[in-house]
Amino acid sequence: MRVSQMFRPDPVLYQHALGEAPDWVGAVAESVGATRLIEQGFRARIDDERIADSEAGVALVASDRVLHWLDDAAIDRALDAAFRVASFGVFRIATRYSAGPLVGGRNEFASVHDAEWWRQRIAAVFGHAETIENTPREYCVIVTAPVDAALAAKVADLQRCAKRRATWARRRQRLAGRLWRLVRGTVSERRLLRELAGKHVALVGNAVSLAERDYGPAIDAADVVVRCNRGILVAEYSHGSRTDWVVTGLPISRATAESRGIQRMVWVSRRAKMMRNIPAWMFASGRLHMFSKARDVHLARELGKIASTGMKAIDLLAASNCARLDIYGFDFGASHSASQPTRPMSPDHDFDAERRRALSLIEADARLHWHP
């Protein structure tokens, strides 16, 4: 996986009150017997936060969502700096790309790796590192001390509490979403596809292999650029920088949509569990289209399994009167998805069947062009 340039200066270390630490950091501090907390971050350090090397006690460095912003050399410097001032460290690190806009032509997360890669990198400096289980899948949490039963149980309990809070937040969103759907409604398929009439459309999938291509300029040259799910942008030279539409079965935040300039959203998951997770703001925006249940059922029958978001996007866009549809970032399961690059592909889809159907559509329609 490519590693992008460093966008941030090296993080700094500063004293932090142990009693003010987040619960998960406090649990680790209690487990290792820490008496001092040192935080690693990007904000400016003030004088009374200066670290006194001679101060007695067991120090714990807490690095919360820092390391993934750094390139290889900066990661080494950050870990070495932490090791010099603390006996133990706890690190929360993103394991997938940022869904935000590009920074300097590349994804703002400079280093994207799985939990085992990070564990080995940290262990090489601290001598020991273990991954704490039961953490959100978009992050890994690694501690440079043995994870005993008490710490594992405490973290699991904290995660259960976080899930309960998230569940209640989703329930509030569902209620608001239902109300907005009644008030605002959604964009019809006819109106949606009419907007593409005579247009040159670029559909960009999330295959990790796209990062090895240089399709970016061609993608951005289209009249309408459509992306799938989290619509990850790895680099401008490979993925382009524009996002006009997004076809998704995953919730999108308003901040992400606004920062990316998204004009249309197509929600494709018809499963009840996923339908309940549509954010209320998407209904309120007046920019949302709900993928037809008839299309969803028809595709599932043809493929023998639930169609992927990408396959649904191809099916929908091919039904428009667009002048040309260029398809990028689709390798039908040959590589991982940039939305979850450290996780295996979903077994819910039959990518061989999807490849056959997509190629059949492309061969039958001169407007469709696949760029593997």
Short mmCIF file of C-alpha atoms in Angstrom, two decimals:
data_model
loop_
_atom_site.label_atom_id
_atom_site.label_comp_id
_atom_site.label_asym_id
_atom_site.label_seq_id
_atom_site.Cartn_x
_atom_site.Cartn_y
_atom_site.Cartn_z
CA MET A 1 0.00 0.00 0.00
CA ARG A 2 1.37 3.39 -0.93
CA VAL A 3 2.27 5.83 1.83
CA SER A 4 1.65 9.48 1.13
CA GLN A 5 3.76 12.47 1.99
CA MET A 6 3.70 13.93 5.49
CA PHE A 7 1.21 16.76 5.90
CA ARG A 8 1.74 17.62 9.55
CA PRO A 9 4.75 18.57 11.62
CA ASP A 10 6.05 16.04 14.13
CA PRO A 11 3.72 15.66 17.13
CA VAL A 12 4.79 17.08 20.50
CA LEU A 13 4.70 15.55 23.97
CA TYR A 14 3.17 17.40 26.91
CA GLN A 15 2.03 16.72 30.45
CA HIS A 16 -1.63 15.93 30.94
CA ALA A 17 -3.60 15.51 34.15
CA LEU A 18 -4.14 11.81 34.75
CA GLY A 19 -7.57 12.45 36.25
CA GLU A 20 -8.72 14.18 33.05
CA ALA A 21 -7.77 11.31 30.73
CA PRO A 22 -10.44 9.59 28.60
CA ASP A 23 -11.84 6.43 30.19
CA TRP A 24 -9.94 4.05 27.89
CA VAL A 25 -6.63 5.80 28.65
CA GLY A 26 -7.46 5.77 32.36
CA ALA A 27 -8.07 2.03 32.20
CA VAL A 28 -4.63 1.46 30.67
CA ALA A 29 -3.00 3.81 33.21
CA GLU A 30 -4.57 1.86 36.07
CA SER A 31 -3.46 -1.44 34.55
CA VAL A 32 0.21 -0.42 34.23
CA GLY A 33 0.30 1.54 37.50
CA ALA A 34 1.01 4.87 35.81
CA THR A 35 1.36 7.92 38.01
CA ARG A 36 2.00 10.42 35.21
CA LEU A 37 0.30 10.92 31.85
CA ILE A 38 2.08 12.36 28.83
CA GLU A 39 -0.01 13.15 25.79
CA GLN A 40 1.24 13.03 22.21
CA GLY A 41 -0.51 15.38 19.85
CA PHE A 42 -0.26 18.22 17.36
CA ARG A 43 -1.29 21.25 19.41
CA ALA A 44 1.24 23.77 20.66
CA ARG A 45 2.76 22.98 24.04
CA ILE A 46 2.71 25.70 26.72
CA ASP A 47 5.34 26.19 29.42
CA ASP A 48 3.57 24.51 32.32
CA GLU A 49 3.06 21.38 30.19
CA ARG A 50 6.80 20.94 29.64
CA ILE A 51 7.97 17.43 30.45
CA ALA A 52 10.49 17.14 33.26
CA ASP A 53 12.71 14.17 32.44
CA SER A 54 13.75 13.83 36.07
CA GLU A 55 10.21 13.61 37.45
CA ALA A 56 9.66 10.42 39.42
CA GLY A 57 6.93 7.86 38.84
CA VAL A 58 5.69 5.59 36.11
CA ALA A 59 4.83 7.53 32.95
CA LEU A 60 2.32 6.55 30.28
CA VAL A 61 2.28 8.16 26.84
CA ALA A 62 -1.19 8.41 25.29
CA SER A 63 -1.14 8.88 21.51
CA ASP A 64 -4.72 9.29 20.31
CA ARG A 65 -5.24 9.28 16.53
CA VAL A 66 -1.80 10.69 15.78
CA LEU A 67 0.43 8.14 14.06
CA HIS A 68 -1.67 7.59 10.93
CA TRP A 69 -1.11 11.24 9.95
CA LEU A 70 2.65 10.61 9.66
CA ASP A 71 4.93 9.11 7.03
CA ASP A 72 7.41 6.33 7.83
CA ALA A 73 10.25 8.54 9.01
CA ALA A 74 7.97 10.68 11.17
CA ILE A 75 6.42 7.55 12.74
CA ASP A 76 9.89 6.44 13.81
CA ARG A 77 10.63 9.84 15.32
CA ALA A 78 7.30 9.95 17.16
CA LEU A 79 7.74 6.46 18.64
CA ASP A 80 11.35 7.16 19.64
CA ALA A 81 10.30 10.39 21.34
CA ALA A 82 7.55 8.58 23.27
CA PHE A 83 9.90 5.79 24.34
CA ARG A 84 12.44 8.29 25.71
CA VAL A 85 9.98 9.83 28.19
CA ALA A 86 7.67 6.99 29.24
CA SER A 87 7.80 3.42 30.44
CA PHE A 88 4.55 2.55 28.68
CA GLY A 89 2.47 3.78 25.77
CA VAL A 90 -1.07 3.40 24.50
CA PHE A 91 -1.81 4.24 20.88
CA ARG A 92 -5.15 4.62 19.08
CA ILE A 93 -4.56 4.54 15.31
CA ALA A 94 -6.85 4.66 12.27
CA THR A 95 -6.74 1.57 10.06
CA ARG A 96 -8.59 3.03 7.08
CA TYR A 97 -8.31 6.11 4.89
CA SER A 98 -9.91 9.43 5.72
CA ALA A 99 -13.15 10.13 3.85
CA GLY A 100 -12.26 13.81 3.65
CA PRO A 101 -10.99 15.79 0.66
CA LEU A 102 -7.42 15.45 -0.56
CA VAL A 103 -4.65 17.47 1.07
CA GLY A 104 -1.75 18.33 -1.19
CA GLY A 105 -3.02 15.87 -3.77
CA ARG A 106 -3.16 12.88 -1.40
CA ASN A 107 -5.32 11.37 1.33
CA GLU A 108 -4.79 13.24 4.58
CA PHE A 109 -3.97 9.97 6.40
CA ALA A 110 -0.39 9.34 5.33
CA SER A 111 -0.04 5.77 6.65
CA VAL A 112 -2.85 3.22 6.46
CA HIS A 113 -2.06 -0.27 7.78
CA ASP A 114 -3.73 -3.06 9.73
CA ALA A 115 -3.45 -3.56 13.48
CA GLU A 116 -0.73 -6.20 13.23
CA TRP A 117 1.52 -3.92 11.20
CA TRP A 118 1.19 -1.19 13.82
CA ARG A 119 1.71 -3.65 16.67
CA GLN A 120 4.99 -4.85 15.19
CA ARG A 121 6.16 -1.29 14.50
CA ILE A 122 5.48 -0.21 18.08
CA ALA A 123 6.96 -3.39 19.58
CA ALA A 124 10.18 -2.77 17.65
CA VAL A 125 10.65 0.41 19.72
CA PHE A 126 9.09 -0.44 23.08
CA GLY A 127 10.08 -4.11 23.12
CA HIS A 128 6.51 -5.32 23.62
CA ALA A 129 3.09 -4.39 22.25
CA GLU A 130 -0.37 -5.97 22.28
CA THR A 131 -3.59 -5.12 20.52
CA ILE A 132 -6.62 -4.50 22.71
CA GLU A 133 -9.67 -6.27 21.31
CA ASN A 134 -13.28 -5.04 21.20
CA THR A 135 -12.46 -1.59 19.82
CA PRO A 136 -14.21 0.19 16.91
CA ARG A 137 -13.20 -1.46 13.64
CA GLU A 138 -11.95 1.76 12.07
CA TYR A 139 -9.24 1.99 14.75
CA CYS A 140 -6.82 -0.25 16.56
CA VAL A 141 -5.68 0.32 20.15
CA ILE A 142 -2.22 -0.92 21.05
CA VAL A 143 -0.62 -0.91 24.49
CA THR A 144 3.04 -1.61 25.25
CA ALA A 145 2.25 -3.85 28.22
CA PRO A 146 0.56 -7.23 28.69
CA VAL A 147 -3.22 -6.96 28.38
CA ASP A 148 -4.50 -8.75 31.47
CA ALA A 149 -8.03 -9.97 32.04
CA ALA A 150 -8.98 -6.93 34.11
CA LEU A 151 -7.93 -4.46 31.39
CA ALA A 152 -9.62 -6.49 28.65
CA ALA A 153 -12.85 -6.61 30.67
CA LYS A 154 -12.72 -2.87 31.38
CA VAL A 155 -12.21 -1.99 27.72
CA ALA A 156 -15.02 -4.36 26.70
CA ASP A 157 -17.33 -2.67 29.21
CA LEU A 158 -16.40 0.78 27.89
CA GLN A 159 -17.11 -0.40 24.36
CA ARG A 160 -20.52 -1.73 25.38
CA CYS A 161 -21.35 1.65 26.90
CA ALA A 162 -20.21 3.42 23.74
CA LYS A 163 -22.37 1.13 21.63
CA ARG A 164 -25.40 1.87 23.82
CA ARG A 165 -24.84 5.61 23.39
CA ALA A 166 -24.46 5.14 19.64
CA THR A 167 -27.64 3.07 19.52
CA TRP A 168 -29.65 5.81 21.21
CA ALA A 169 -28.14 8.42 18.89
CA ARG A 170 -29.14 6.33 15.87
CA ARG A 171 -32.67 5.96 17.24
CA ARG A 172 -32.99 9.72 17.49
CA GLN A 173 -31.69 10.00 13.92
CA ARG A 174 -34.22 7.43 12.73
CA LEU A 175 -37.13 9.37 14.20
CA ALA A 176 -35.91 12.63 12.72
CA GLY A 177 -35.28 10.89 9.40
CA ARG A 178 -38.83 9.53 9.25
CA LEU A 179 -40.22 13.00 9.90
CA TRP A 180 -38.02 14.62 7.26
CA ARG A 181 -38.94 11.91 4.74
CA LEU A 182 -42.59 12.77 5.19
CA VAL A 183 -41.93 16.51 4.87
CA ARG A 184 -39.27 16.61 2.15
CA GLY A 185 -39.54 13.30 0.31
CA THR A 186 -36.76 11.93 -1.91
CA VAL A 187 -35.59 12.47 -5.48
CA SER A 188 -37.35 10.15 -7.94
CA GLU A 189 -35.36 7.88 -10.25
CA ARG A 190 -36.75 9.64 -13.32
CA ARG A 191 -35.62 13.04 -12.07
CA LEU A 192 -32.26 11.67 -10.96
CA LEU A 193 -31.40 10.05 -14.29
CA ARG A 194 -32.72 13.03 -16.27
CA GLU A 195 -29.89 15.07 -14.75
CA LEU A 196 -27.37 12.80 -16.54
CA ALA A 197 -28.90 13.09 -20.02
CA GLY A 198 -26.21 13.88 -22.57
CA LYS A 199 -23.50 14.01 -19.88
CA HIS A 200 -20.11 12.31 -19.69
CA VAL A 201 -20.17 10.36 -16.41
CA ALA A 202 -17.24 8.83 -14.53
CA LEU A 203 -18.10 6.09 -12.01
CA VAL A 204 -15.27 5.44 -9.56
CA GLY A 205 -15.21 2.29 -7.46
CA ASN A 206 -13.08 1.60 -4.40
CA ALA A 207 -10.70 -1.13 -5.58
CA VAL A 208 -7.32 -0.65 -3.89
CA SER A 209 -5.71 -1.42 -7.27
CA LEU A 210 -6.88 1.97 -8.56
CA ALA A 211 -4.02 3.59 -6.60
CA GLU A 212 -1.63 1.93 -9.07
CA ARG A 213 -3.17 3.75 -12.04
CA ASP A 214 -3.02 7.34 -13.26
CA TYR A 215 -6.68 7.85 -14.15
CA GLY A 216 -7.14 10.96 -12.00
CA PRO A 217 -7.10 13.60 -14.77
CA ALA A 218 -9.53 11.58 -16.92
CA ILE A 219 -11.89 11.12 -13.96
CA ASP A 220 -11.95 14.83 -13.16
CA ALA A 221 -12.55 15.68 -16.83
CA ALA A 222 -16.03 14.07 -16.75
CA ASP A 223 -19.17 16.18 -16.44
CA VAL A 224 -20.33 14.18 -13.40
CA VAL A 225 -18.09 12.14 -11.08
CA VAL A 226 -19.89 9.42 -9.12
CA ARG A 227 -18.20 7.53 -6.25
CA CYS A 228 -19.25 4.59 -4.09
CA ASN A 229 -19.81 4.25 -0.32
CA ARG A 230 -17.18 6.31 1.52
CA GLY A 231 -15.87 7.57 -1.84
CA ILE A 232 -12.26 7.30 -0.74
CA LEU A 233 -9.71 9.54 -2.46
CA VAL A 234 -6.23 8.03 -2.15
CA ALA A 235 -4.36 10.36 -4.50
CA GLU A 236 -5.30 12.92 -7.13
CA TYR A 237 -3.18 11.28 -9.85
CA SER A 238 -5.07 7.97 -9.46
CA HIS A 239 -8.52 8.86 -8.11
CA GLY A 240 -9.08 12.46 -9.17
CA SER A 241 -10.35 15.01 -6.67
CA ARG A 242 -13.99 15.68 -7.57
CA THR A 243 -17.08 14.04 -6.12
CA ASP A 244 -20.44 15.16 -7.51
CA TRP A 245 -22.59 12.14 -6.62
CA VAL A 246 -22.11 9.35 -4.12
CA VAL A 247 -23.86 5.97 -4.29
CA THR A 248 -23.77 4.49 -0.81
CA GLY A 249 -25.14 2.10 1.75
CA LEU A 250 -23.14 3.74 4.54
CA PRO A 251 -24.07 6.84 6.55
CA ILE A 252 -22.31 10.03 5.45
CA SER A 253 -21.81 13.00 7.73
CA ARG A 254 -23.01 16.42 6.66
CA ALA A 255 -19.48 17.78 7.20
CA THR A 256 -18.00 15.20 4.83
CA ALA A 257 -20.61 15.86 2.15
CA GLU A 258 -20.09 19.62 2.35
CA SER A 259 -16.30 19.40 2.32
CA ARG A 260 -16.44 17.12 -0.72
CA GLY A 261 -19.05 19.17 -2.60
CA ILE A 262 -21.47 16.25 -2.97
CA GLN A 263 -24.61 17.28 -4.88
CA ARG A 264 -26.55 13.99 -5.06
CA MET A 265 -26.71 10.97 -2.76
CA VAL A 266 -28.12 7.58 -3.74
CA TRP A 267 -28.87 5.23 -0.86
CA VAL A 268 -28.69 1.65 -2.17
CA SER A 269 -29.08 -0.69 0.80
CA ARG A 270 -32.63 -2.01 1.13
CA ARG A 271 -31.95 -4.09 4.23
CA ALA A 272 -34.08 -2.89 7.14
CA LYS A 273 -31.10 -2.59 9.48
CA MET A 274 -29.26 -0.31 7.07
CA MET A 275 -32.34 1.67 6.07
CA ARG A 276 -32.75 2.63 9.71
CA ASN A 277 -29.25 4.14 9.72
CA ILE A 278 -29.86 6.79 7.06
CA PRO A 279 -28.91 10.11 8.72
CA ALA A 280 -31.77 12.57 9.06
CA TRP A 281 -29.78 15.34 7.39
CA MET A 282 -29.65 13.30 4.14
CA PHE A 283 -33.46 13.34 3.97
CA ALA A 284 -33.56 17.01 4.97
CA SER A 285 -31.08 17.98 2.24
CA GLY A 286 -33.49 17.25 -0.61
CA ARG A 287 -30.57 15.60 -2.45
CA LEU A 288 -31.33 11.96 -1.60
CA HIS A 289 -32.55 9.23 -3.93
CA MET A 290 -33.55 5.79 -2.64
CA PHE A 291 -32.41 2.94 -4.89
CA SER A 292 -35.42 1.13 -6.29
CA LYS A 293 -36.47 -2.00 -4.40
CA ALA A 294 -37.44 -3.55 -7.74
CA ARG A 295 -33.90 -2.98 -9.06
CA ASP A 296 -32.44 -4.40 -5.88
CA VAL A 297 -34.54 -7.58 -6.05
CA HIS A 298 -33.90 -8.04 -9.78
CA LEU A 299 -30.12 -7.78 -9.34
CA ALA A 300 -30.13 -10.19 -6.41
CA ARG A 301 -32.02 -12.76 -8.47
CA GLU A 302 -29.61 -12.44 -11.39
CA LEU A 303 -26.47 -12.58 -9.24
CA GLY A 304 -27.58 -15.13 -6.67
CA LYS A 305 -26.47 -12.82 -3.85
CA ILE A 306 -27.00 -9.22 -2.75
CA ALA A 307 -25.46 -6.87 -5.31
CA SER A 308 -22.59 -4.72 -4.12
CA THR A 309 -22.89 -0.94 -4.04
CA GLY A 310 -20.69 -0.72 -7.12
CA MET A 311 -22.83 -3.15 -9.10
CA LYS A 312 -25.95 -1.23 -8.17
CA ALA A 313 -24.27 1.99 -9.32
CA ILE A 314 -23.40 0.48 -12.71
CA ASP A 315 -26.96 -0.81 -13.14
CA LEU A 316 -28.52 2.54 -12.25
CA LEU A 317 -26.22 4.76 -14.30
CA ALA A 318 -26.43 2.50 -17.36
CA ALA A 319 -30.19 3.08 -17.31
CA SER A 320 -29.69 6.82 -17.82
CA ASN A 321 -29.38 8.66 -21.15
CA CYS A 322 -25.83 9.74 -20.41
CA ALA A 323 -23.60 10.23 -23.45
CA ARG A 324 -20.73 8.16 -22.00
CA LEU A 325 -20.07 6.18 -18.81
CA ASP A 326 -16.44 5.49 -17.89
CA ILE A 327 -15.96 2.94 -15.12
CA TYR A 328 -12.82 3.08 -12.94
CA GLY A 329 -11.72 1.34 -9.75
CA PHE A 330 -13.60 -1.91 -10.33
CA ASP A 331 -11.64 -5.16 -10.18
CA PHE A 332 -14.52 -7.23 -8.76
CA GLY A 333 -12.87 -8.47 -5.58
CA ALA A 334 -9.34 -8.99 -6.99
CA SER A 335 -8.04 -6.43 -4.47
CA HIS A 336 -9.48 -5.06 -1.23
CA SER A 337 -11.77 -2.05 -0.98
CA ALA A 338 -10.19 1.31 -0.17
CA SER A 339 -13.17 1.90 2.15
CA GLN A 340 -11.86 -0.91 4.40
CA PRO A 341 -8.36 -1.66 3.03
CA THR A 342 -7.27 -3.70 6.04
CA ARG A 343 -10.33 -5.96 6.09
CA PRO A 344 -11.35 -8.84 3.76
CA MET A 345 -14.00 -8.29 1.13
CA SER A 346 -17.59 -8.98 2.15
CA PRO A 347 -18.82 -12.56 1.56
CA ASP A 348 -22.32 -11.14 0.98
CA HIS A 349 -21.51 -10.51 -2.71
CA ASP A 350 -20.63 -12.79 -5.63
CA PHE A 351 -17.94 -10.75 -7.39
CA ASP A 352 -17.45 -13.29 -10.17
CA ALA A 353 -21.14 -13.04 -11.05
CA GLU A 354 -20.94 -9.24 -10.84
CA ARG A 355 -17.95 -9.20 -13.17
CA ARG A 356 -19.84 -11.30 -15.74
CA ARG A 357 -22.92 -9.07 -15.54
CA ALA A 358 -20.89 -5.85 -15.76
CA LEU A 359 -18.93 -7.09 -18.77
CA SER A 360 -22.18 -8.14 -20.43
CA LEU A 361 -23.60 -4.64 -19.97
CA ILE A 362 -20.39 -3.06 -21.30
CA GLU A 363 -20.29 -5.29 -24.38
CA ALA A 364 -23.93 -4.54 -25.17
CA ASP A 365 -23.73 -0.75 -24.72
CA ALA A 366 -21.17 1.32 -26.65
CA ARG A 367 -21.48 4.17 -24.15
CA LEU A 368 -19.94 2.06 -21.35
CA HIS A 369 -16.16 1.83 -21.03
CA TRP A 370 -14.31 -0.16 -18.33
CA HIS A 371 -10.80 0.92 -17.31
CA PRO A 372 -9.28 -1.97 -15.31
#
